[in-house]
Tab-separated table of C-alpha atoms in Angstrom:
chain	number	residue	atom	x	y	z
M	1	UNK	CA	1.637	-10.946	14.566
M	2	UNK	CA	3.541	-13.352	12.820
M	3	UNK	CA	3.807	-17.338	12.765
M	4	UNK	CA	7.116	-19.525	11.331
M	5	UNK	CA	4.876	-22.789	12.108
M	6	UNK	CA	2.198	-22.463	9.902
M	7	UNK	CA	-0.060	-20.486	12.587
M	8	UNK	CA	0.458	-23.078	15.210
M	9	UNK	CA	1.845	-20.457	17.650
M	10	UNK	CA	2.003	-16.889	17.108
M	11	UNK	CA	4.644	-13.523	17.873
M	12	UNK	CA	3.660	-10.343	18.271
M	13	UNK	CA	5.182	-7.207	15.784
M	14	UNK	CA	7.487	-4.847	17.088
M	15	UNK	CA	5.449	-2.002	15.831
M	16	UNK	CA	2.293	-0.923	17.618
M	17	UNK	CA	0.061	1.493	17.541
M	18	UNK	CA	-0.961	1.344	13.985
M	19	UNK	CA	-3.975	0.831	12.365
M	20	UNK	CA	-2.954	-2.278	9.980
M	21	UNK	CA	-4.619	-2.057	6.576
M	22	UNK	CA	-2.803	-5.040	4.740
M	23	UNK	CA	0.094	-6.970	4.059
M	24	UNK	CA	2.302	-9.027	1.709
M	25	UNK	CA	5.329	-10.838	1.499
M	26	UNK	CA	7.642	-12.655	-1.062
M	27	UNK	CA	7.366	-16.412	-1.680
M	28	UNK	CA	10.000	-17.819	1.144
M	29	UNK	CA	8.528	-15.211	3.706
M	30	UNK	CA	11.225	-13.726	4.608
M	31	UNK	CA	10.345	-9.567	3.291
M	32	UNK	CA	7.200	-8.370	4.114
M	33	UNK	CA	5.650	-5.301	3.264
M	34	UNK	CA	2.919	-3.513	5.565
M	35	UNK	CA	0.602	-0.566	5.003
M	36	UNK	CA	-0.977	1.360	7.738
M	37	UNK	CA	-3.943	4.141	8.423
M	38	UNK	CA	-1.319	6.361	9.115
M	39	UNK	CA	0.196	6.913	5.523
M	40	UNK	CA	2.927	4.762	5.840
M	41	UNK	CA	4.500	1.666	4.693
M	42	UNK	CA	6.359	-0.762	6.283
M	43	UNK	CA	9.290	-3.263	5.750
M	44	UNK	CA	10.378	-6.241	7.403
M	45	UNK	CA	13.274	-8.367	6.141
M	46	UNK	CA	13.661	-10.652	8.676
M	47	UNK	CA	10.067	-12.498	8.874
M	48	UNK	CA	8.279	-9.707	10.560
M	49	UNK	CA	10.490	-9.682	13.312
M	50	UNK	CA	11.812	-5.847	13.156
M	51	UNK	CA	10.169	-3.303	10.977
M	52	UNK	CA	11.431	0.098	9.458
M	53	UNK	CA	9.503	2.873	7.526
M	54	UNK	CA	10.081	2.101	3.779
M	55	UNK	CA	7.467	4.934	2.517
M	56	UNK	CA	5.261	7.585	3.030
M	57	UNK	CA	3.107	9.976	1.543
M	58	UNK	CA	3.615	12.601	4.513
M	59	UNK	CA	-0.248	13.182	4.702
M	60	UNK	CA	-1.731	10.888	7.707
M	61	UNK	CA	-5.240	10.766	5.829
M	62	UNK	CA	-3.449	8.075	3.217
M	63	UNK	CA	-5.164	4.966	4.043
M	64	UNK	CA	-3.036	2.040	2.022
M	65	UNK	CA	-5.669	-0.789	0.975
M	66	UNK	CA	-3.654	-3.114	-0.765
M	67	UNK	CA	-0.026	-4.436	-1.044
M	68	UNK	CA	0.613	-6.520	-3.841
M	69	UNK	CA	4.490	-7.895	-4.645
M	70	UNK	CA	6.421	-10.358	-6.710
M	71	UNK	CA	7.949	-13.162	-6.243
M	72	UNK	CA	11.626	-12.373	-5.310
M	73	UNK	CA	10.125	-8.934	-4.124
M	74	UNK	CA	11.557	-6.402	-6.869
M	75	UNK	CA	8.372	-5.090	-7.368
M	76	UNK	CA	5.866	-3.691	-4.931
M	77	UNK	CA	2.510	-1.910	-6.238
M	78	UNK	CA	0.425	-0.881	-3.400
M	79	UNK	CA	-3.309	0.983	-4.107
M	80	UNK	CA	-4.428	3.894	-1.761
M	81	UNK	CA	-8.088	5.207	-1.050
M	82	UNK	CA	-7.543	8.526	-0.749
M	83	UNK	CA	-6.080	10.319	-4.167
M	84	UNK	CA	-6.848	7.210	-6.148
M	85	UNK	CA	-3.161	6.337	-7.559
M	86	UNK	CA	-1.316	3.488	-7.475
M	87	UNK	CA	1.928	3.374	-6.048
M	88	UNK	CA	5.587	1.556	-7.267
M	89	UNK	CA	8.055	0.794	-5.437
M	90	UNK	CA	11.615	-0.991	-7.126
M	91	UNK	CA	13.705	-2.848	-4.574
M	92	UNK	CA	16.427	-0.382	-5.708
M	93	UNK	CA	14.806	2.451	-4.186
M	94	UNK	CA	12.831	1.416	-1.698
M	95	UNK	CA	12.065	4.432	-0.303
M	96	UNK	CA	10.778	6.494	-3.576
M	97	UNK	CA	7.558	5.281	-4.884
M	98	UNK	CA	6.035	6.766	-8.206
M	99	UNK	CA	2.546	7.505	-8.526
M	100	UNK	CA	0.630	5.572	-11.844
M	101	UNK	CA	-2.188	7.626	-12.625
């Protein structure tokens, strides 16, 4: 779900069927990121409104825990339970994240 009125009222997300794990977004709301049970991650640039795959592992046991990005969103870190790395992922390449070990 998301909310443009400071949660007075609420939408639902045009994804479903996804175990939600967390979620961030930049500081005018606008890009939001979302990790899933599933292995992937999700991006929204239009305030949650539509939603495309931005990354995956390929293995559906990669639970994402955490989602943390910057300001202006041209850095996204996100942690995972299962192999114990944390992701990168550049704005550039949205798509390619690099394991820090």
């Amino acid at each position: 779900f998301s909310s443009s009125n400071s949660g007075n009222s609420w939408t639902a997300a045009t994804i479903k069927g996804n175990t939600w794990q967390c979620i961030a977004t930049i500081s005018t709301g606008h890009i939001v990121y979302a990790g899933n049970g599933n292995g992937g991650i999700y991006i929204s640039s239009d305030f949650g409104v539509n939603w495309i795959l931005s990354f995956t592992t390929g293995q559906k046991s990669t639970h994402w825990q955490s989602i943390a990005i910057s300001d202006v969103g041209d850095y996204v870190y996100s942690v995972v339970d299962t192999n114990g790395y944390i992701y990168t992922l550049q704005s550039t390449a949205a798509n390619i994240a690099q394991p820090l070990p």
